[in-house]
């Protein structure tokens, strides 16, 4: 029988209002360990259609592990994880590939393919996954996403010629080119200066509106959380300790939650 | 002490199991649709063309040095005229394939291990996987096939240059015509010298590609692991070449020379 901690009881809001929204990702009592190191001890959360859910927490708390479980890069030890009502752990290779086409993942570093130009990076998922081979169609889609992220001139550059912020933008463009329904962002503003961080956060919001995606944004950047988040969950020691809007959590009486919102 | 030995054995079996699994994954993806032809050509260029000068110089000097080293000894027996035959047989049967394969394991296996290792560390392989593309097909199958094709070609080219090097070596201390040297060198060769030696280079090429890909693809996270992947790719590929050569020599002795 699960019992909530005092912190959870104080901060977690009534979920009744959210019950009428379609759930696209459902995570229940997810646990994951690496050897004796328990990274996710018990996390439960839903992502609703069209919402931006921010997972806030210090580094090394298992935030990235949680979203890697969503796309089947890692598998949970126990608990349930369904995406579009499909149990990720039980999907076969083909089903997982189909699911991944509907879920975009922006990696912390952008993860651009070093040996390819920006154009080749963007065409890669289209030619391999969507089996597109007509040059005019490819060009149109590549130009559309590059315009969207504000880097149309970077089309023939190599990743090594791009700045950190540009790499994130191109990484985002490469993910959005498949028109995913869910976006997972792993620390999208880490390693960027405050101005570029704000630009990326605003870009995430713009892209969410343009492509009508539901998103999970993993971050420890409060400004990014404030700009992008419809709802925030705070993660500590492998579990969620609080949930609410940015304002609700900012005004929380709980010491641990408050400690995340102390501005330097 | 006993515990350490047990751990060591279990890790060896675990590694062997992982390699078999990786091999299965390679074979499965090789016959799957959507073959990456352009990437295969690019890898053939990277692996073959870019190793050309290294293997060519090695082959040339190998033949020259063997000739120069052999002449004084052969002179004592009055058998200098056998030097071209001796050099050609030893280079084509054994020394050429093994030396070129070991050199290629240093250059190619380490480069594949480091490249895939750094792709793993920077999450490029994960990015390929979550986009729905197939990283094994794009990264692994192409590299292993390219190695399997290109190492035999490089070896044949290096063997030919070793014979030319032998001719140069023979002319440094005396005079022999090109035609006579190659007549003597090639007349001594039989089909059973060339064919098994070429077949074994196919396996050497496969081992270099497979070990490079396996070590890089399965490297740990962290920049240190890129170096570890490159290093262990060279060590393991070299070891495999020696082991495969041992097996090939035994099989050749049984089937070709019996």
XYZ file of C-alpha atoms in Angstrom, chain B residues 6-256:
251
model
C 35.682 -16.705 -11.121
C 34.935 -13.075 -11.925
C 37.427 -13.169 -14.734
C 35.879 -16.295 -16.257
C 32.375 -14.920 -15.982
C 33.404 -11.682 -17.658
C 35.067 -13.631 -20.468
C 31.887 -15.634 -21.064
C 29.801 -12.476 -20.801
C 32.019 -10.762 -23.383
C 31.837 -13.806 -25.664
C 28.046 -13.857 -25.313
C 27.828 -10.160 -26.115
C 30.016 -10.615 -29.175
C 27.842 -13.463 -30.419
C 24.757 -11.284 -29.874
C 26.386 -8.417 -31.765
C 27.315 -10.798 -34.580
C 23.680 -11.967 -34.738
C 22.533 -8.373 -34.893
C 25.012 -7.686 -37.724
C 23.869 -10.713 -39.742
C 20.179 -9.903 -39.216
C 20.625 -6.310 -40.321
C 22.817 -7.208 -43.282
C 19.942 -9.039 -44.949
C 17.295 -6.515 -43.984
C 15.937 -4.094 -46.589
C 17.213 -0.525 -46.918
C 20.872 -1.338 -47.459
C 23.109 1.727 -47.030
C 24.960 1.609 -50.365
C 26.260 5.177 -50.319
C 27.601 4.797 -46.803
C 29.277 1.522 -47.816
C 31.072 3.307 -50.664
C 32.111 6.099 -48.299
C 33.482 3.549 -45.829
C 35.326 1.673 -48.615
C 36.941 4.985 -49.513
C 37.816 5.744 -45.868
C 39.094 2.269 -45.118
C 40.657 1.348 -48.454
C 41.849 4.469 -50.185
C 42.975 6.242 -47.023
C 45.047 3.219 -45.951
C 46.603 2.839 -49.393
C 49.810 4.796 -48.787
C 50.499 3.168 -45.409
C 50.068 -0.372 -46.708
C 51.890 0.400 -49.977
C 54.990 1.729 -48.205
C 54.876 -1.174 -45.741
C 54.679 -3.723 -48.552
C 57.472 -2.123 -50.571
C 59.873 -1.893 -47.636
C 58.919 -5.347 -46.371
C 59.988 -6.973 -49.655
C 63.132 -4.875 -49.877
C 64.227 -5.602 -46.301
C 63.527 -9.317 -46.631
C 65.646 -9.497 -49.754
C 68.512 -7.488 -48.259
C 68.469 -9.587 -45.084
C 68.330 -12.887 -46.965
C 71.041 -12.338 -49.546
C 74.081 -12.634 -47.167
C 72.821 -15.890 -45.668
C 71.778 -17.358 -49.014
C 75.190 -16.404 -50.414
C 76.854 -18.741 -47.906
C 74.945 -21.645 -49.439
C 75.392 -20.417 -52.992
C 71.628 -20.052 -53.250
C 71.224 -16.355 -54.043
C 69.181 -17.264 -57.105
C 66.500 -18.647 -54.775
C 65.975 -15.294 -53.030
C 63.137 -14.078 -55.318
C 61.277 -17.368 -54.798
C 61.855 -17.322 -51.040
C 60.678 -13.723 -50.702
C 57.596 -14.224 -52.856
C 56.483 -17.403 -51.083
C 57.016 -16.024 -47.577
C 55.412 -12.659 -48.371
C 52.376 -14.035 -50.161
C 51.722 -17.006 -47.922
C 52.280 -15.466 -44.536
C 54.136 -12.238 -43.909
C 52.195 -9.971 -46.261
C 48.682 -10.877 -45.049
C 49.615 -10.852 -41.364
C 51.693 -7.647 -41.387
C 49.132 -5.742 -43.451
C 46.281 -7.010 -41.274
C 48.134 -5.990 -38.090
C 48.893 -2.562 -39.519
C 45.272 -2.162 -40.581
C 44.070 -3.244 -37.160
C 46.144 -0.402 -35.723
C 44.821 2.130 -38.180
C 41.302 0.990 -39.011
C 40.045 -0.876 -35.922
C 41.208 1.961 -33.673
C 39.619 4.569 -35.905
C 36.285 2.705 -36.052
C 36.396 2.066 -32.290
C 37.116 5.723 -31.533
C 34.549 7.042 -34.025
C 31.687 4.858 -32.821
C 32.800 5.332 -29.207
C 32.608 9.097 -29.513
C 29.241 8.800 -31.276
C 28.047 6.760 -28.314
C 29.399 9.271 -25.790
C 27.819 12.219 -27.578
C 24.509 10.322 -27.839
C 24.556 10.299 -31.649
C 23.838 6.565 -31.719
C 20.949 7.026 -29.293
C 19.678 9.889 -31.458
C 19.711 7.628 -34.505
C 17.865 4.940 -32.594
C 15.146 7.193 -31.174
C 14.538 8.757 -34.573
C 13.499 5.292 -35.746
C 16.567 4.819 -37.970
C 18.705 1.710 -37.649
C 22.217 2.491 -36.329
C 23.446 -1.083 -36.745
C 22.560 -1.022 -40.430
C 24.031 2.418 -41.038
C 27.121 2.300 -38.831
C 28.041 -1.325 -38.253
C 27.035 -3.307 -41.344
C 28.664 -0.838 -43.726
C 31.951 -0.704 -41.822
C 32.286 -4.467 -41.406
C 31.514 -5.138 -45.087
C 33.899 -2.386 -46.188
C 36.699 -3.893 -44.079
C 35.950 -7.379 -45.387
C 36.266 -6.119 -48.988
C 39.113 -3.691 -48.622
C 41.650 -5.588 -46.467
C 42.129 -8.373 -49.087
C 42.562 -5.736 -51.812
C 45.075 -3.806 -49.734
C 46.939 -7.037 -48.994
C 47.106 -8.056 -52.670
C 48.381 -4.610 -53.549
C 50.939 -4.710 -50.723
C 52.066 -8.226 -51.812
C 52.693 -6.965 -55.352
C 54.641 -3.998 -54.021
C 56.630 -6.304 -51.735
C 57.794 -8.205 -54.819
C 58.761 -4.907 -56.402
C 60.551 -3.993 -53.151
C 62.370 -7.330 -53.370
C 63.512 -6.452 -56.865
C 64.788 -3.059 -55.660
C 66.563 -4.763 -52.743
C 68.209 -7.290 -55.053
C 69.462 -4.457 -57.258
C 70.944 -2.490 -54.385
C 73.741 -5.021 -53.984
C 73.939 -6.472 -57.471
C 72.077 -6.551 -60.749
C 69.112 -8.613 -61.846
C 66.667 -7.693 -64.553
C 63.039 -6.978 -63.653
C 61.805 -9.717 -65.968
C 64.126 -12.355 -64.554
C 63.343 -11.392 -60.953
C 59.574 -11.579 -61.480
C 59.883 -14.770 -63.510
C 61.702 -16.423 -60.631
C 59.384 -14.957 -58.014
C 56.140 -15.878 -59.747
C 57.241 -19.245 -61.129
C 57.728 -20.491 -57.592
C 54.183 -19.569 -56.583
C 51.307 -21.994 -56.830
C 47.586 -21.583 -56.635
C 47.729 -23.174 -53.165
C 49.968 -20.307 -52.009
C 47.826 -17.458 -53.253
C 44.263 -18.695 -52.760
C 44.324 -19.697 -49.047
C 46.335 -16.565 -48.210
C 43.733 -14.371 -49.889
C 40.853 -16.207 -48.248
C 42.339 -15.654 -44.801
C 42.642 -11.901 -45.433
C 38.846 -11.827 -45.881
C 38.553 -13.171 -42.338
C 41.194 -10.725 -41.102
C 39.199 -7.870 -42.649
C 36.009 -9.102 -41.075
C 37.717 -9.390 -37.663
C 39.100 -5.843 -37.915
C 35.700 -4.375 -38.828
C 33.746 -6.468 -36.370
C 35.988 -5.852 -33.357
C 36.287 -2.117 -34.148
C 32.511 -1.775 -34.392
C 31.808 -3.958 -31.364
C 34.193 -2.087 -29.096
C 33.061 1.345 -30.272
C 29.345 0.595 -30.303
C 29.441 -0.911 -26.811
C 31.746 1.611 -25.190
C 30.715 3.182 -21.929
C 29.670 6.781 -21.487
C 32.403 9.306 -20.762
C 35.282 10.611 -22.816
C 37.751 8.160 -21.277
C 35.828 5.272 -22.802
C 36.581 6.535 -26.327
C 40.286 5.915 -25.723
C 39.521 2.591 -24.078
C 37.356 1.543 -27.041
C 40.071 2.469 -29.559
C 42.772 0.742 -27.556
C 40.858 -2.461 -26.885
C 39.751 -2.575 -30.530
C 43.398 -2.671 -31.643
C 44.438 -5.205 -29.007
C 41.505 -7.532 -29.648
C 41.642 -7.245 -33.432
C 45.401 -7.986 -33.403
C 44.816 -10.980 -31.171
C 42.062 -12.245 -33.456
C 44.319 -11.874 -36.486
C 47.006 -14.005 -34.847
C 44.467 -16.632 -33.755
C 42.803 -16.709 -37.186
C 46.196 -16.978 -38.846
C 47.032 -19.973 -36.664
C 43.774 -21.647 -37.647
C 44.248 -20.751 -41.320
C 47.765 -22.214 -41.393
C 46.528 -25.465 -39.871
C 43.637 -25.717 -42.315
C 45.889 -24.862 -45.259
C 48.388 -27.514 -44.191
C 45.628 -30.104 -44.059
C 43.773 -29.229 -47.247
C 46.225 -27.441 -49.559
